[in-house]
Short mmCIF file of C-alpha atoms in Angstrom, two decimals:
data_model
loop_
_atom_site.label_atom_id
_atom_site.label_comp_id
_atom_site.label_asym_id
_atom_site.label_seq_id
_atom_site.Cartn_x
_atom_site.Cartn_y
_atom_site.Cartn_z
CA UNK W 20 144.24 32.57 105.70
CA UNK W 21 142.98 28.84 105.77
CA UNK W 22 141.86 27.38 109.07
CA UNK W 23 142.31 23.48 108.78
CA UNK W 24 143.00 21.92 111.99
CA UNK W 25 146.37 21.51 112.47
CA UNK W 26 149.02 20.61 115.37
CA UNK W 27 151.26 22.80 117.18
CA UNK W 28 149.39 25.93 117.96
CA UNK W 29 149.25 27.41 114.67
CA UNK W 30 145.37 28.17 113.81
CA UNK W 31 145.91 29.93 110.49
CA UNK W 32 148.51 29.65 107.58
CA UNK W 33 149.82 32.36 106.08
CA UNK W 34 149.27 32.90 102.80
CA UNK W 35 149.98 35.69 99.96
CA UNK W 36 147.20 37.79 98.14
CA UNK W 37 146.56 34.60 95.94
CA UNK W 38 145.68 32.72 98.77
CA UNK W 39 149.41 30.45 98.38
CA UNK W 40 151.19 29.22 101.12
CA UNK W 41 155.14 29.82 100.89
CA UNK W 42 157.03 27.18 102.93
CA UNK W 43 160.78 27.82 104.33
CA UNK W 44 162.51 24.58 103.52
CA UNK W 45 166.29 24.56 105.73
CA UNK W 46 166.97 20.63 105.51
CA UNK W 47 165.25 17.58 104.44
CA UNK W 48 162.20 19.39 102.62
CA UNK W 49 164.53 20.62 100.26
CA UNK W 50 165.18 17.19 98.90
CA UNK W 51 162.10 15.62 99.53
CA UNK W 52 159.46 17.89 100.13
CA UNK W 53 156.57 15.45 99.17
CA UNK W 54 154.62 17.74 97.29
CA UNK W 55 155.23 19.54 94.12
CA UNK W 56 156.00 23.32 94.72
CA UNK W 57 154.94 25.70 92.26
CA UNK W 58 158.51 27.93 92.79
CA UNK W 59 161.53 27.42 94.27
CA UNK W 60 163.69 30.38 95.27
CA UNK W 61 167.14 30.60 97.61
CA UNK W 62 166.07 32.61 100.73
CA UNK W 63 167.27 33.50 103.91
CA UNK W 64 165.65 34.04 107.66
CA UNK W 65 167.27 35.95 110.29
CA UNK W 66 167.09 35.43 113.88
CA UNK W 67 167.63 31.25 113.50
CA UNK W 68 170.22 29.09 112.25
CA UNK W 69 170.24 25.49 110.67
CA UNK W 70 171.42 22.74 113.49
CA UNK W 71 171.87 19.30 114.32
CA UNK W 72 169.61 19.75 117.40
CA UNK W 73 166.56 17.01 117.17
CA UNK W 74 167.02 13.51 118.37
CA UNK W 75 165.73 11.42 115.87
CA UNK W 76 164.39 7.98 117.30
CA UNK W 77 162.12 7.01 114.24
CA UNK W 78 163.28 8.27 110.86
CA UNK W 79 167.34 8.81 111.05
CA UNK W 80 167.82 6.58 114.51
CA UNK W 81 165.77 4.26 116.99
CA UNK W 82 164.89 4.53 120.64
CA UNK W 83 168.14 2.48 121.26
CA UNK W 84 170.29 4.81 119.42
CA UNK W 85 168.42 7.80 118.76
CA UNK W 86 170.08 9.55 115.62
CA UNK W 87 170.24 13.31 115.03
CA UNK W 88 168.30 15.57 112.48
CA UNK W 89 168.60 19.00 111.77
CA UNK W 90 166.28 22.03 113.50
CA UNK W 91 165.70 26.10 113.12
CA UNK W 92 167.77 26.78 116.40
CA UNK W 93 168.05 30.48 118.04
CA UNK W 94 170.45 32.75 116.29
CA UNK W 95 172.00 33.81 113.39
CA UNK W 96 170.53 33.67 110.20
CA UNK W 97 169.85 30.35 107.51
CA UNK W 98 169.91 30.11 103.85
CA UNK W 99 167.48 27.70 102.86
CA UNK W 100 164.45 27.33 99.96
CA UNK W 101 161.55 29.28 100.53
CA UNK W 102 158.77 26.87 98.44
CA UNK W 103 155.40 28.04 97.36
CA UNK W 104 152.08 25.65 97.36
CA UNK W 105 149.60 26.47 95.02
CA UNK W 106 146.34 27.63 97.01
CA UNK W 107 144.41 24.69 95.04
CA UNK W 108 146.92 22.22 96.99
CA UNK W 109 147.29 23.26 100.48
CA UNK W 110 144.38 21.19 101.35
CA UNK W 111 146.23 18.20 100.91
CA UNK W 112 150.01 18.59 101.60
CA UNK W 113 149.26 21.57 104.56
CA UNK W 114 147.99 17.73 106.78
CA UNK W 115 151.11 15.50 105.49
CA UNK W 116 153.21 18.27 106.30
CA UNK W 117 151.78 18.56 109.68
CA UNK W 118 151.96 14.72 109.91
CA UNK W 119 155.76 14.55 108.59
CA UNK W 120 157.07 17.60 111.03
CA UNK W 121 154.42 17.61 114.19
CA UNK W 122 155.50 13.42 114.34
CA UNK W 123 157.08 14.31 117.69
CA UNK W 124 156.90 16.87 120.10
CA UNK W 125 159.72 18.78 118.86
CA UNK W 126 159.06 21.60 116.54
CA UNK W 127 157.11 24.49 116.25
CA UNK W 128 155.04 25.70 113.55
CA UNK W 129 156.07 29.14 113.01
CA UNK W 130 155.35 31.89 110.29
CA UNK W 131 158.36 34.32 109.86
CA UNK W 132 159.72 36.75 107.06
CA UNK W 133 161.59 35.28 104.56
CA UNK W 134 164.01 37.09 102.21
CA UNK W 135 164.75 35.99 98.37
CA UNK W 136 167.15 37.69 96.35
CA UNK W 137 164.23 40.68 95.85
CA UNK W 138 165.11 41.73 99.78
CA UNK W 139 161.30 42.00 99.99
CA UNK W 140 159.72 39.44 103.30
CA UNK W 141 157.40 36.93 102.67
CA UNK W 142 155.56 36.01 105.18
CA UNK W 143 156.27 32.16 105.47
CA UNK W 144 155.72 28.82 107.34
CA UNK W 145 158.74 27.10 109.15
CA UNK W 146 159.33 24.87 111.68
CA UNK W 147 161.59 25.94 114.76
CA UNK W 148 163.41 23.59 117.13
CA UNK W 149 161.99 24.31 120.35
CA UNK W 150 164.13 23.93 123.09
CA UNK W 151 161.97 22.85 125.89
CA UNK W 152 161.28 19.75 123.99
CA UNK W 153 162.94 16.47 125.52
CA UNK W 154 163.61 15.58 121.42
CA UNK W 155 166.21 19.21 121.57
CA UNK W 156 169.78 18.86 122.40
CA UNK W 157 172.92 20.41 122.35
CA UNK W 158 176.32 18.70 121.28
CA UNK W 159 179.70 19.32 120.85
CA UNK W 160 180.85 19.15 116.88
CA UNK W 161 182.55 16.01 117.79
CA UNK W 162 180.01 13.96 119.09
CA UNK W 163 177.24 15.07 116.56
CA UNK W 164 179.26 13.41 114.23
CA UNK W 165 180.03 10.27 115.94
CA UNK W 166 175.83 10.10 116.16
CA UNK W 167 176.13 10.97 112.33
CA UNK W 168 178.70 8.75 111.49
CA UNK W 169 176.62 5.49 113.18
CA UNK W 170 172.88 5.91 113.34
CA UNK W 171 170.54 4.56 111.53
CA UNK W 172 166.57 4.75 111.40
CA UNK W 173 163.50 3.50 109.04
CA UNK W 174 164.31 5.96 106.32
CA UNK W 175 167.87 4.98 106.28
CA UNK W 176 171.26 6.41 107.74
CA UNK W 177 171.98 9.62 109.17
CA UNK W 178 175.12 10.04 107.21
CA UNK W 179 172.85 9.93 104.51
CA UNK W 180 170.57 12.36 105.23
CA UNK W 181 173.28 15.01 106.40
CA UNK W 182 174.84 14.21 102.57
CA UNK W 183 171.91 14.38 100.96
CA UNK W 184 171.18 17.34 102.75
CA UNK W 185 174.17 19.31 101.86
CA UNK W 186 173.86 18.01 98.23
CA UNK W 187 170.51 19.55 98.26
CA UNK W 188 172.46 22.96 99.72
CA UNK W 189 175.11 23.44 96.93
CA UNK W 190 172.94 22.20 94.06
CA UNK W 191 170.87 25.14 95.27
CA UNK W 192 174.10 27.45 95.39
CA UNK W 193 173.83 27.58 99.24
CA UNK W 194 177.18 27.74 100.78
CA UNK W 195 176.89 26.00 104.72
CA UNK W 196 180.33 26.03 106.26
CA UNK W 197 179.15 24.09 108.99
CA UNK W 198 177.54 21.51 107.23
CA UNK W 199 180.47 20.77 105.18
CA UNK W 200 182.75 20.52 107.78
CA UNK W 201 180.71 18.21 109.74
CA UNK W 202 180.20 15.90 106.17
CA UNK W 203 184.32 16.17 106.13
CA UNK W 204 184.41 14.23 109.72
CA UNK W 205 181.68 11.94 109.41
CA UNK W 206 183.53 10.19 105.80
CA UNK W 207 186.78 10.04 107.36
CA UNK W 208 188.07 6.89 108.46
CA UNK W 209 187.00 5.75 111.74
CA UNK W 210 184.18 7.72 112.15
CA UNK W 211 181.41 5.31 111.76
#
């Protein structure tokens, strides 16, 4: 396993037999991963479930109106990408990721089993929501989406990064319920 100095805890990464690093991707990565996996497959964790639980005061809102983004909370289970990174390239994006995630005291660097449609785990890097972090909350359906609906940040809207994210979902065949229905308020009229 690598040792590159890295943020959150986590002194090794864990990689397979040929020395890649598989990544589980549940929101924004998906879309916009910033590095060039070398395979994509659907996967699912257990024990965490994908939530709008990270106030988001840079990228999707602002310190005035912080916006919301989404985090590995506790519970359930989460269809997502697991992505691979060639062993030649972890070097290089292993930092940005760091950089990208580790930007605020919010998440936690966390290797867990991931299952593809084999049913065999692969050990793989995520990042959890952890809840002790000022940047973790918990809101009603309702009021997520009236955050949703009006916040906005320097990579552009939230609404657009919840669409974009669920885009990313169901071009991947992965069904999110909740997701949806939260995309349904947001674009109705009056919400923003």
């Amino acid at each position: 396993m690598p040792r590159l100095s890295l943020p959150g805890g986590l002194a090794t990464l864990p990689t397979d037999s040929q020395g890649r690093l598989h990544l589980f991707a549940y929101g924004s990565l998906i879309w916009n991963p910033d590095f060039t996996p070398v395979d994509c497959q659907r996967a699912r964790i257990y024990g965490y479930h994908r939530h709008f639980c990270v106030r988001s005061i840079r990228y999707r809102g602002t310190q005035a109106f912080a916006g919301l983004v989404l985090g590995l909370d506790r519970g359930g289970s989460c269809h997502g990408m697991r992505m691979t990174i060639a062993a030649d390239d972890i070097d290089k994006v292993a930092p940005r990721l760091f950089e990208r995630e580790m930007s605020l005291p919010v998440y936690r660097p966390t290797c867990l089993p991931v299952f593809c449609e084999d049913r065999r785990p692969v050990l793989s890097l995520t990042f959890v929501a952890d809840q002790t972090s000022a940047y973790y909350v918990r809101y009603d359906p309702a009021h997520t989406a009236q955050i949703i609906a009006r916040a906005r940040g320097a990579r552009g809207t939230n609404r657009a990064y919840l669409l974009q994210t669920l885009k990313a979902l169901q071009d991947n065949d992965i069904h999110c319920p909740h997701l949806e229905k939260l995309a349904h308020v947001v674009q109705s009229p009056g919400s923003g």
